[in-house]
Coordinates of C-alpha atoms and ligand atoms in Angstrom, one line a residue:
M66 CA 42.4 20.9 -14.5
Q67 CA 41.3 18.9 -12.4
Y68 CA 37.5 18.6 -10.5
K69 CA 35.9 16.6 -8.1
K70 CA 32.6 14.5 -8.5
H71 CA 32.8 13.3 -5.0
I72 CA 28.8 11.6 -5.5
A73 CA 30.5 9.4 -8.1
A74 CA 31.7 6.4 -4.6
A75 CA 28.7 7.4 -3.7
L76 CA 26.7 6.3 -7.0
L77 CA 29.2 3.3 -7.5
S78 CA 27.8 1.2 -4.6
C79 CA 24.6 2.6 -4.8
A80 CA 21.9 -1.1 -5.6
A81 CA 18.9 -1.4 -7.2
Y82 CA 17.3 2.2 -8.4
S83 CA 19.0 4.9 -10.2
A84 CA 18.2 8.0 -7.4
H85 CA 20.6 10.3 -7.0
A86 CA 22.4 14.0 -6.7
A87 CA 23.3 15.1 -9.7
E88 CA 26.8 17.6 -9.4
P89 CA 27.9 18.6 -12.9
I90 CA 31.4 17.0 -13.8
V91 CA 32.8 20.7 -14.0
Q92 CA 31.6 23.3 -12.5
R93 CA 31.4 24.5 -16.7
F94 CA 28.3 25.1 -18.6
N95 CA 28.1 22.4 -20.8
A96 CA 25.9 20.9 -22.8
D97 CA 24.6 17.5 -25.2
P98 CA 27.4 14.8 -23.6
S99 CA 28.9 12.5 -25.5
P100 CA 30.5 9.1 -23.0
H101 CA 33.3 6.9 -24.7
V102 CA 35.2 4.2 -23.2
F103 CA 38.6 4.9 -25.1
A104 CA 41.5 3.4 -23.6
D105 CA 39.7 2.7 -19.8
K106 CA 39.5 5.8 -19.9
V107 CA 35.8 8.5 -20.0
Y108 CA 35.8 11.3 -23.0
V109 CA 33.0 13.0 -22.9
Y110 CA 31.8 15.3 -26.1
A111 CA 30.1 18.6 -25.0
T112 CA 28.5 21.7 -26.3
D113 CA 30.1 23.9 -25.2
D114 CA 27.9 26.8 -23.3
Q115 CA 30.1 28.4 -21.4
S116 CA 30.2 30.4 -24.5
N117 CA 27.6 30.7 -25.8
S118 CA 25.1 34.3 -25.9
G119 CA 23.8 32.6 -22.8
T120 CA 20.3 33.7 -24.8
Y121 CA 20.5 30.9 -27.5
W122 CA 22.9 28.1 -28.4
D123 CA 25.7 30.0 -30.9
S124 CA 28.4 28.7 -29.6
T125 CA 31.1 27.8 -32.8
V126 CA 33.6 25.1 -30.9
W127 CA 33.0 21.6 -29.2
R128 CA 34.8 20.5 -25.7
A129 CA 36.2 17.4 -24.1
Y130 CA 36.9 16.2 -20.9
S131 CA 38.3 12.7 -19.0
S132 CA 37.7 10.6 -16.2
A133 CA 40.1 7.7 -15.2
D134 CA 37.1 7.6 -12.3
L135 CA 34.0 9.7 -13.0
T136 CA 35.3 11.6 -10.0
S137 CA 38.4 13.2 -11.0
W138 CA 38.0 15.1 -14.9
Q139 CA 40.3 16.6 -16.6
D140 CA 39.0 19.6 -18.9
H141 CA 40.5 20.0 -22.7
G142 CA 39.6 23.0 -24.1
S143 CA 38.1 24.0 -27.0
F144 CA 39.0 20.8 -28.7
L145 CA 37.5 22.3 -32.3
S146 CA 35.7 24.3 -33.6
V147 CA 33.5 25.0 -36.5
D148 CA 36.3 26.1 -38.9
V149 CA 37.6 22.8 -38.9
F150 CA 34.7 22.5 -41.5
K151 CA 35.9 25.5 -44.6
W152 CA 32.4 24.9 -46.4
A153 CA 30.5 25.9 -42.9
A154 CA 29.3 29.5 -42.8
K155 CA 31.5 31.5 -40.3
D156 CA 30.0 31.7 -36.7
A157 CA 28.2 28.4 -37.7
K158 CA 26.5 27.4 -34.3
A159 CA 28.3 23.8 -32.8
W160 CA 25.4 21.8 -31.6
A161 CA 25.2 18.3 -29.5
P162 CA 29.0 16.3 -31.1
E163 CA 29.1 12.8 -31.6
M164 CA 32.4 10.5 -31.1
A165 CA 32.9 6.5 -33.1
E166 CA 35.8 4.6 -32.9
R167 CA 36.9 2.1 -35.4
N168 CA 40.1 0.5 -36.3
G169 CA 42.5 3.0 -34.5
K170 CA 40.4 5.8 -35.8
Y171 CA 38.6 8.9 -34.2
Y172 CA 35.6 10.1 -36.2
F173 CA 34.6 13.0 -34.8
Y174 CA 30.2 14.1 -36.4
A175 CA 29.6 17.5 -35.7
P176 CA 25.8 19.2 -36.2
V177 CA 26.8 22.1 -37.9
G178 CA 24.7 25.7 -38.8
G179 CA 20.5 23.1 -38.3
D180 CA 21.8 22.3 -41.7
K181 CA 24.7 20.4 -42.1
I182 CA 26.5 16.8 -40.8
G183 CA 30.6 17.6 -40.5
V184 CA 33.0 14.4 -40.4
A185 CA 36.3 15.3 -38.8
V186 CA 39.1 12.8 -38.0
A187 CA 42.2 11.9 -36.4
D188 CA 45.1 9.3 -35.1
N189 CA 43.8 9.9 -31.3
P190 CA 40.6 11.0 -29.2
L191 CA 41.7 15.0 -28.3
G192 CA 43.0 14.9 -32.1
P193 CA 44.2 17.3 -33.9
F194 CA 40.6 16.5 -36.5
K195 CA 40.9 17.7 -39.7
D196 CA 38.0 17.7 -42.0
A197 CA 37.2 13.9 -43.4
I198 CA 36.1 14.2 -47.2
G199 CA 36.2 18.3 -47.6
A200 CA 32.6 18.5 -47.8
P201 CA 29.4 17.5 -45.5
L202 CA 28.3 14.2 -44.9
I203 CA 25.0 15.4 -44.5
D204 CA 23.5 18.2 -46.2
K205 CA 20.0 19.3 -45.9
A206 CA 20.1 20.9 -49.9
L207 CA 21.4 17.7 -51.1
D208 CA 21.0 14.5 -49.8
A209 CA 17.1 13.4 -49.9
N210 CA 14.8 12.6 -46.8
A211 CA 17.6 14.3 -44.6
G212 CA 15.1 16.1 -42.7
D213 CA 14.0 19.8 -41.2
E214 CA 17.1 19.5 -38.9
P215 CA 20.0 17.1 -38.9
I216 CA 21.7 17.7 -35.7
D217 CA 22.3 15.4 -32.9
P218 CA 23.8 13.0 -34.5
M219 CA 24.7 10.0 -32.6
V220 CA 26.5 6.7 -34.3
F221 CA 25.8 2.6 -33.3
I222 CA 28.5 -0.1 -34.6
D223 CA 26.7 -3.0 -34.1
N224 CA 28.7 -6.1 -33.3
T225 CA 28.2 -7.4 -37.0
G226 CA 30.2 -4.6 -37.9
E227 CA 27.4 -2.7 -39.2
T228 CA 27.6 1.3 -38.4
Y229 CA 23.7 3.4 -38.3
L230 CA 23.8 7.3 -38.0
Y231 CA 21.2 9.2 -36.6
F232 CA 19.5 11.9 -36.7
G233 CA 17.2 14.9 -36.3
T234 CA 14.9 16.6 -35.1
R235 CA 11.1 15.8 -35.0
V236 CA 11.2 13.0 -37.2
P237 CA 14.4 11.0 -36.4
K238 CA 17.1 9.3 -39.0
V239 CA 18.2 6.7 -39.9
V240 CA 21.3 5.6 -42.9
R241 CA 24.1 2.8 -42.7
L242 CA 27.4 3.9 -43.3
N243 CA 30.1 2.6 -44.9
P244 CA 33.6 1.0 -42.8
D245 CA 35.6 4.1 -44.2
M246 CA 32.5 6.4 -41.5
R247 CA 32.9 8.4 -43.8
S248 CA 30.7 8.3 -46.9
L249 CA 27.2 7.1 -47.0
A250 CA 26.0 3.1 -47.5
G251 CA 21.9 4.1 -48.2
P252 CA 19.3 5.9 -48.6
I253 CA 18.6 8.2 -44.9
L254 CA 15.2 6.9 -43.7
D255 CA 12.6 7.9 -41.2
V256 CA 13.6 5.3 -38.0
K257 CA 9.4 4.1 -36.9
I258 CA 8.6 4.0 -33.8
T259 CA 5.6 2.5 -32.6
N260 CA 3.4 2.3 -30.1
F261 CA 3.2 6.1 -28.4
P262 CA -0.3 6.2 -25.7
A263 CA -2.7 7.3 -26.9
S264 CA -3.5 8.9 -23.7
D265 CA -0.8 11.5 -24.0
N266 CA 0.2 14.0 -27.5
K267 CA 2.8 14.5 -26.1
K268 CA 5.1 11.9 -26.1
K269 CA 6.3 12.2 -29.6
Y270 CA 9.8 11.8 -30.8
G271 CA 11.3 15.8 -30.5
E272 CA 15.3 15.2 -31.0
A273 CA 18.3 12.8 -29.3
P274 CA 17.9 9.4 -30.9
F275 CA 20.6 7.6 -28.7
V276 CA 20.5 3.3 -29.6
H277 CA 22.8 0.5 -27.5
K278 CA 22.2 -2.9 -27.6
K279 CA 21.3 -4.4 -24.5
H280 CA 19.9 -8.2 -23.6
G281 CA 20.1 -9.3 -27.3
Q282 CA 17.7 -6.6 -28.4
Y283 CA 17.9 -2.4 -29.2
Y284 CA 17.2 0.4 -27.4
F285 CA 16.0 3.9 -29.2
T286 CA 16.6 6.6 -26.3
F287 CA 15.2 9.7 -27.3
S288 CA 14.0 13.1 -25.7
T289 CA 10.4 14.1 -26.2
G290 CA 11.0 17.4 -27.7
W291 CA 11.0 21.0 -26.1
P292 CA 11.0 20.7 -22.2
G293 CA 11.1 17.0 -23.5
Q294 CA 11.1 13.7 -21.1
I295 CA 13.4 11.3 -21.7
V296 CA 12.0 8.1 -22.7
Y297 CA 12.9 4.6 -24.5
A298 CA 11.8 2.5 -27.0
T299 CA 13.0 -1.2 -27.9
G300 CA 13.4 -3.2 -31.2
K301 CA 15.4 -6.2 -32.8
H302 CA 16.8 -4.3 -35.3
P303 CA 19.8 -1.1 -35.4
M304 CA 17.2 0.5 -37.8
G305 CA 14.1 0.1 -36.3
P306 CA 11.1 -0.4 -35.7
F307 CA 10.6 0.4 -32.2
E308 CA 7.6 0.0 -29.9
Y309 CA 7.7 2.4 -27.4
Q310 CA 8.6 1.4 -23.7
E311 CA 8.2 4.0 -21.0
V312 CA 10.0 7.3 -20.1
I313 CA 13.9 6.8 -18.6
L314 CA 14.5 10.8 -17.0
D315 CA 11.5 13.2 -16.2
Y316 CA 11.3 16.5 -17.4
L317 CA 13.8 19.2 -16.6
D318 CA 12.9 22.8 -15.6
I319 CA 14.7 23.2 -18.5
S320 CA 14.2 23.8 -22.8
T321 CA 15.7 20.4 -23.4
N322 CA 16.8 17.3 -22.5
H323 CA 19.9 14.9 -24.2
Q324 CA 20.6 11.7 -22.7
A325 CA 23.5 9.1 -23.5
I326 CA 24.4 5.5 -21.5
I327 CA 27.1 3.5 -21.8
E328 CA 29.3 1.1 -20.5
F329 CA 32.2 1.7 -18.0
N330 CA 33.6 -0.6 -14.7
G331 CA 31.3 -3.1 -15.2
Q332 CA 28.0 -0.4 -14.4
S333 CA 25.9 1.1 -17.3
W334 CA 25.2 4.7 -16.9
F335 CA 23.0 8.1 -18.0
F336 CA 24.6 10.8 -19.0
Y337 CA 21.8 14.3 -19.5
H338 CA 22.6 17.2 -19.0
D339 CA 21.2 20.1 -16.4
N340 CA 19.8 23.2 -15.1
L341 CA 22.8 23.3 -12.1
L342 CA 24.7 25.8 -11.6
P343 CA 24.6 29.4 -10.3
G344 CA 23.7 31.4 -13.1
G345 CA 22.3 28.1 -15.2
G346 CA 19.5 27.8 -17.4
S347 CA 17.9 26.5 -20.9
H348 CA 21.5 28.4 -22.6
K349 CA 23.9 27.0 -19.8
R350 CA 23.4 23.5 -19.0
S351 CA 26.0 21.6 -17.0
I352 CA 26.3 17.7 -18.0
T353 CA 26.4 15.2 -14.9
Y354 CA 25.7 11.2 -15.4
A355 CA 23.5 8.5 -13.3
P356 CA 23.7 4.7 -13.2
L357 CA 21.6 3.4 -15.0
H358 CA 19.6 0.3 -13.7
Y359 CA 18.1 -2.6 -15.7
G360 CA 15.1 -4.9 -14.4
K361 CA 15.3 -8.9 -15.3
D362 CA 13.0 -8.0 -17.5
G363 CA 15.3 -6.1 -19.2
K364 CA 13.4 -3.3 -18.7
I365 CA 14.7 0.3 -18.2
K366 CA 14.5 1.7 -14.5
P367 CA 13.1 5.5 -14.0
V368 CA 16.4 7.5 -13.0
S369 CA 15.7 10.0 -11.2
K370 CA 16.7 14.4 -10.9
Ligands
FUB528 O1 22.4 22.2 -28.3 C1 21.9 22.6 -29.1 C2 20.6 22.0 -29.0 O2 20.5 22.0 -27.6 C3 20.8 20.3 -29.5 O3 21.3 20.1 -30.3 C4 19.8 19.8 -28.5 O4 19.5 18.5 -28.8 C5 19.7 20.3 -27.4 O5 19.9 19.4 -26.2

Protein backbone atom coordinates (compact mmCIF):
# COMPACT_ATOMS: atom_id res chain seq x y z
CA MET A 1 0.00 0.00 0.00
CA GLN A 2 1.42 3.40 -0.92
CA TYR A 3 0.94 6.55 1.14
CA LYS A 4 1.89 10.12 0.31
CA LYS A 5 3.38 12.56 2.74
CA HIS A 6 3.14 15.80 0.82
CA ILE A 7 4.92 17.84 3.42
CA ALA A 8 8.24 16.12 2.66
CA ALA A 9 9.27 18.33 -0.24
CA ALA A 10 8.64 21.44 1.80
CA LEU A 11 10.63 19.99 4.69
CA LEU A 12 13.54 19.13 2.43
CA SER A 13 13.85 22.76 1.39
CA CYS A 14 13.36 24.13 4.91
CA ALA A 15 16.60 25.94 5.67
CA ALA A 16 17.30 26.55 9.32
CA TYR A 17 14.71 25.60 11.89
CA SER A 18 12.55 22.60 12.52
CA ALA A 19 9.13 24.20 12.54
CA HIS A 20 6.84 22.05 10.43
CA ALA A 21 3.32 20.80 10.07
CA ALA A 22 3.40 17.26 11.39
CA GLU A 23 1.64 14.68 9.27
CA PRO A 24 1.55 10.96 9.90
CA ILE A 25 3.70 8.92 7.53
CA VAL A 26 0.71 6.61 7.00
CA GLN A 27 -3.01 6.70 7.75
CA ARG A 28 -2.71 4.05 10.43
CA PHE A 29 -1.98 4.07 14.16
CA ASN A 30 1.66 3.28 14.91
CA ALA A 31 4.14 4.38 17.53
CA ASP A 32 7.73 4.18 18.78
CA PRO A 33 9.48 4.66 15.43
CA SER A 34 12.75 2.85 14.86
CA PRO A 35 13.95 4.26 11.51
CA HIS A 36 16.96 2.84 9.67
CA VAL A 37 18.54 3.38 6.29
CA PHE A 38 19.18 0.13 4.42
CA ALA A 39 20.23 0.23 0.74
CA ASP A 40 19.04 3.80 0.11
CA LYS A 41 15.63 3.26 1.68
CA VAL A 42 14.32 4.30 5.07
CA TYR A 43 12.68 1.45 6.98
CA VAL A 44 10.55 2.33 9.98
CA TYR A 45 9.82 -0.41 12.50
CA ALA A 46 6.99 0.36 14.87
CA THR A 47 4.68 -0.62 17.67
CA ASP A 48 1.29 -1.41 16.14
CA ASP A 49 -1.26 0.84 17.85
CA GLN A 50 -3.90 0.01 15.25
CA SER A 51 -4.41 -3.48 16.67
CA ASN A 52 -4.33 -2.63 20.37
CA SER A 53 -7.46 -2.47 22.53
CA GLY A 54 -7.45 1.32 22.61
CA THR A 55 -7.14 1.32 26.40
CA TYR A 56 -3.61 -0.07 26.65
CA TRP A 57 -0.56 -0.80 24.50
CA ASP A 58 -1.51 -4.45 24.22
CA SER A 59 -0.76 -5.20 20.57
CA THR A 60 1.25 -8.40 20.04
CA VAL A 61 2.72 -7.55 16.63
CA TRP A 62 5.24 -5.16 15.14
CA ARG A 63 4.79 -3.24 11.94
CA ALA A 64 7.21 -2.09 9.20
CA TYR A 65 7.13 0.61 6.51
CA SER A 66 9.67 1.71 3.94
CA SER A 67 10.25 4.72 1.74
CA ALA A 68 12.88 5.79 -0.77
CA ASP A 69 12.02 9.48 -0.44
CA LEU A 70 10.19 9.98 2.89
CA THR A 71 7.15 10.83 0.78
CA SER A 72 5.65 7.57 -0.45
CA TRP A 73 5.53 4.86 2.18
CA GLN A 74 5.08 1.19 1.56
CA ASP A 75 3.25 -0.75 4.24
CA HIS A 76 4.91 -4.11 4.92
CA GLY A 77 2.23 -5.13 7.35
CA SER A 78 2.56 -6.90 10.68
CA PHE A 79 5.82 -8.52 9.70
CA LEU A 80 6.54 -10.08 13.10
CA SER A 81 4.67 -11.08 16.24
CA VAL A 82 5.73 -12.09 19.73
CA ASP A 83 5.04 -15.69 18.64
CA VAL A 84 8.48 -15.75 17.03
CA PHE A 85 9.78 -16.06 20.60
CA LYS A 86 8.61 -19.44 21.88
CA TRP A 87 9.49 -18.42 25.44
CA ALA A 88 7.13 -15.41 25.32
CA ALA A 89 3.95 -15.57 27.35
CA LYS A 90 0.85 -15.91 25.19
CA ASP A 91 -0.44 -12.42 24.34
CA ALA A 92 2.73 -10.79 25.69
CA LYS A 93 2.63 -7.17 24.60
CA ALA A 94 4.94 -6.04 21.81
CA TRP A 95 6.43 -2.63 22.55
CA ALA A 96 8.96 -0.20 21.05
CA PRO A 97 11.24 -2.23 18.79
CA GLU A 98 14.75 -1.71 17.45
CA MET A 99 16.63 -2.97 14.40
CA ALA A 100 20.36 -3.18 13.72
CA GLU A 101 22.33 -4.42 10.73
CA ARG A 102 25.72 -6.07 10.96
CA ASN A 103 27.64 -8.00 8.31
CA GLY A 104 24.56 -8.42 6.14
CA LYS A 105 22.36 -9.77 8.94
CA TYR A 106 19.40 -7.89 10.41
CA TYR A 107 18.80 -8.09 14.15
CA PHE A 108 15.42 -7.14 15.55
CA TYR A 109 15.43 -6.28 19.27
CA ALA A 110 12.02 -6.67 20.79
CA PRO A 111 10.69 -5.83 24.24
CA VAL A 112 8.34 -8.69 25.08
CA GLY A 113 5.85 -8.45 27.91
CA GLY A 114 7.66 -5.57 29.63
CA ASP A 115 10.20 -7.76 31.44
CA LYS A 116 12.28 -9.33 28.66
CA ILE A 117 14.06 -8.31 25.47
CA GLY A 118 14.41 -10.86 22.67
CA VAL A 119 16.44 -10.73 19.48
CA ALA A 120 15.40 -12.17 16.15
CA VAL A 121 17.63 -12.42 13.08
CA ALA A 122 17.04 -12.39 9.33
CA ASP A 123 18.92 -12.08 6.06
CA ASN A 124 16.98 -9.03 4.93
CA PRO A 125 15.28 -6.06 6.60
CA LEU A 126 11.80 -7.58 6.43
CA GLY A 127 12.62 -11.12 7.36
CA PRO A 128 11.64 -13.86 7.66
CA PHE A 129 12.97 -13.58 11.20
CA LYS A 130 13.80 -16.37 13.60
CA ASP A 131 14.65 -16.22 17.28
CA ALA A 132 18.44 -15.68 17.37
CA ILE A 133 18.96 -17.25 20.78
CA GLY A 134 15.97 -19.37 21.78
CA ALA A 135 15.83 -17.41 25.06
CA PRO A 136 15.61 -13.75 26.03
CA LEU A 137 18.69 -11.57 25.55
CA ILE A 138 17.68 -9.58 28.64
CA ASP A 139 15.48 -11.04 31.34
CA LYS A 140 14.53 -9.02 34.39
CA ALA A 141 14.28 -12.21 36.45
CA LEU A 142 17.78 -13.38 35.56
CA ASP A 143 19.95 -10.38 34.75
CA ALA A 144 21.37 -8.37 37.60
CA ASN A 145 20.70 -4.65 37.16
CA ALA A 146 18.22 -5.09 34.27
CA GLY A 147 15.98 -2.65 36.14
CA ASP A 148 12.26 -2.65 36.81
CA GLU A 149 11.20 -2.53 33.19
CA PRO A 150 13.67 -3.60 30.51
CA ILE A 151 11.90 -2.11 27.49
CA ASP A 152 12.70 0.33 24.66
CA PRO A 153 15.87 -1.35 23.35
CA MET A 154 18.15 0.77 21.19
CA VAL A 155 21.40 -0.39 19.57
CA PHE A 156 24.28 1.92 18.76
CA ILE A 157 27.23 0.62 16.71
CA ASP A 158 30.16 3.00 17.03
CA ASN A 159 32.59 3.51 14.17
CA THR A 160 35.10 1.49 16.20
CA GLY A 161 32.71 -1.48 15.84
CA GLU A 162 31.94 -1.44 19.59
CA THR A 163 28.24 -2.09 20.04
CA TYR A 164 25.97 -0.96 22.84
CA LEU A 165 22.43 -1.88 23.82
CA TYR A 166 20.44 0.75 25.73
CA PHE A 167 17.07 0.15 27.35
CA GLY A 168 14.97 0.79 30.44
CA THR A 169 12.44 3.04 32.08
CA ARG A 170 13.20 5.46 34.93
CA VAL A 171 16.82 4.34 35.06
CA PRO A 172 18.61 4.18 31.69
CA LYS A 173 20.66 1.05 31.15
CA VAL A 174 23.54 0.20 28.82
CA VAL A 175 25.37 -3.04 28.11
CA ARG A 176 28.00 -3.89 25.51
CA LEU A 177 27.02 -6.44 22.88
CA ASN A 178 29.42 -8.94 21.33
CA PRO A 179 29.92 -8.78 17.55
CA ASP A 180 27.45 -11.69 17.25
CA MET A 181 24.79 -9.12 18.29
CA ARG A 182 23.05 -11.74 20.42
CA SER A 183 25.16 -11.98 23.55
CA LEU A 184 26.22 -9.55 26.24
CA ALA A 185 29.88 -8.55 26.43
CA GLY A 186 29.79 -7.18 29.96
CA PRO A 187 27.57 -6.20 32.87
CA ILE A 188 24.44 -4.09 32.57
CA LEU A 189 25.28 -0.61 33.85
CA ASP A 190 23.24 2.48 34.67
CA VAL A 191 23.74 5.41 32.27
CA LYS A 192 24.67 8.52 34.26
CA ILE A 193 23.08 11.81 33.23
CA THR A 194 24.44 14.89 34.99
CA ASN A 195 23.34 18.52 35.34
CA PHE A 196 19.58 18.17 35.16
CA PRO A 197 18.27 21.70 35.81
CA ALA A 198 17.56 22.01 39.51
CA SER A 199 14.66 24.38 38.75
CA ASP A 200 12.59 21.65 37.07
CA ASN A 201 11.99 18.42 38.96
CA LYS A 202 10.24 16.94 35.92
CA LYS A 203 13.54 16.84 34.08
CA LYS A 204 14.60 13.27 34.62
CA TYR A 205 15.04 10.16 32.58
CA GLY A 206 11.78 8.40 31.75
CA GLU A 207 12.19 6.10 28.75
CA ALA A 208 13.10 5.90 25.03
CA PRO A 209 16.92 6.01 25.18
CA PHE A 210 18.58 6.82 21.86
CA VAL A 211 22.26 7.46 21.11
CA HIS A 212 23.80 8.96 18.00
CA LYS A 213 27.18 10.44 17.21
CA LYS A 214 27.77 13.76 15.48
CA HIS A 215 30.36 16.51 15.63
CA GLY A 216 32.73 14.15 17.46
CA GLN A 217 30.41 13.73 20.45
CA TYR A 218 27.67 11.36 21.57
CA TYR A 219 24.12 12.63 21.91
CA PHE A 220 21.85 10.78 24.32
CA THR A 221 18.19 11.64 23.69
CA PHE A 222 15.30 10.36 25.78
CA SER A 223 11.78 11.05 27.01
CA THR A 224 11.42 12.59 30.46
CA GLY A 225 8.39 10.50 31.41
CA TRP A 226 4.60 10.33 31.15
CA PRO A 227 3.89 12.78 29.61
CA GLY A 228 7.42 13.50 28.51
CA GLN A 229 9.53 15.98 26.69
CA ILE A 230 12.26 14.71 24.38
CA VAL A 231 15.49 16.13 25.70
CA TYR A 232 19.15 15.50 25.05
CA ALA A 233 22.42 15.19 26.88
CA THR A 234 25.93 14.95 25.43
CA GLY A 235 29.02 12.99 26.32
CA LYS A 236 32.43 11.84 25.21
CA HIS A 237 31.77 8.10 25.49
CA PRO A 238 28.77 6.01 24.40
CA MET A 239 28.35 4.68 27.93
CA GLY A 240 28.31 8.16 29.39
CA PRO A 241 28.30 10.08 31.56
CA PHE A 242 26.11 12.50 29.60
CA GLU A 243 25.56 16.12 30.52
CA TYR A 244 21.97 17.38 30.23
CA GLN A 245 21.52 20.03 27.51
CA GLU A 246 18.07 21.09 26.30
CA VAL A 247 14.57 20.17 25.19
CA ILE A 248 14.20 19.03 21.58
CA LEU A 249 10.45 18.33 21.51
CA ASP A 250 8.06 19.63 24.14
CA TYR A 251 5.18 17.76 25.83
CA LEU A 252 2.57 16.35 23.48
CA ASP A 253 -1.10 15.96 24.38
CA ILE A 254 -0.59 12.21 24.81
CA SER A 255 1.04 10.26 27.62
CA THR A 256 4.20 9.16 25.81
CA ASN A 257 6.89 10.60 23.60
CA HIS A 258 9.43 8.44 21.76
CA GLN A 259 12.07 9.59 19.26
CA ALA A 260 14.81 8.41 16.93
CA ILE A 261 17.31 10.26 14.74
CA ILE A 262 18.75 9.23 11.37
CA GLU A 263 20.77 10.72 8.53
CA PHE A 264 19.22 10.38 5.09
CA ASN A 265 19.95 12.24 1.85
CA GLY A 266 22.45 14.50 3.60
CA GLN A 267 19.97 15.68 6.25
CA SER A 268 19.28 14.69 9.86
CA TRP A 269 15.71 13.58 10.55
CA PHE A 270 13.87 13.38 13.85
CA PHE A 271 11.18 10.70 14.04
CA TYR A 272 8.60 10.59 16.83
CA HIS A 273 4.95 9.81 17.43
CA ASP A 274 2.04 12.11 18.23
CA ASN A 275 -1.74 12.26 18.21
CA LEU A 276 -2.29 13.07 14.54
CA LEU A 277 -5.17 11.02 13.20
CA PRO A 278 -8.91 11.17 13.95
CA GLY A 279 -9.72 8.83 16.82
CA GLY A 280 -6.15 9.06 18.08
CA GLY A 281 -4.87 9.46 21.61
CA SER A 282 -2.40 8.04 24.10
CA HIS A 283 -2.94 4.48 22.87
CA LYS A 284 -3.60 5.34 19.24
CA ARG A 285 -0.53 7.23 18.14
CA SER A 286 0.85 8.18 14.71
CA ILE A 287 4.42 8.32 13.49
CA THR A 288 5.78 11.48 11.94
CA TYR A 289 9.14 13.16 11.40
CA ALA A 290 10.80 16.54 11.05
CA PRO A 291 14.19 17.77 9.85
CA LEU A 292 16.64 18.12 12.70
CA HIS A 293 19.08 21.02 12.75
CA TYR A 294 22.20 21.76 14.76
CA GLY A 295 23.74 25.11 15.61
CA LYS A 296 27.40 25.83 14.87
CA ASP A 297 28.07 24.99 18.51
CA GLY A 298 26.67 21.47 18.02
CA LYS A 299 23.49 22.25 19.97
CA ILE A 300 20.33 20.65 18.63
CA LYS A 301 17.64 23.15 17.66
CA PRO A 302 14.19 22.47 19.09
CA VAL A 303 11.60 20.78 16.91
CA SER A 304 8.15 22.31 17.11
CA LYS A 305 5.01 20.29 16.52
O1 LIG B 1 4.40 1.69 22.99
C1 LIG B 1 4.48 1.26 24.32
C2 LIG B 1 5.42 2.15 25.11
O2 LIG B 1 4.99 3.49 25.05
C3 LIG B 1 6.85 2.20 24.62
O3 LIG B 1 7.62 1.09 24.95
C4 LIG B 1 7.32 3.46 25.23
O4 LIG B 1 8.49 3.97 24.69
C5 LIG B 1 6.12 4.36 25.03
O5 LIG B 1 6.17 5.03 23.81
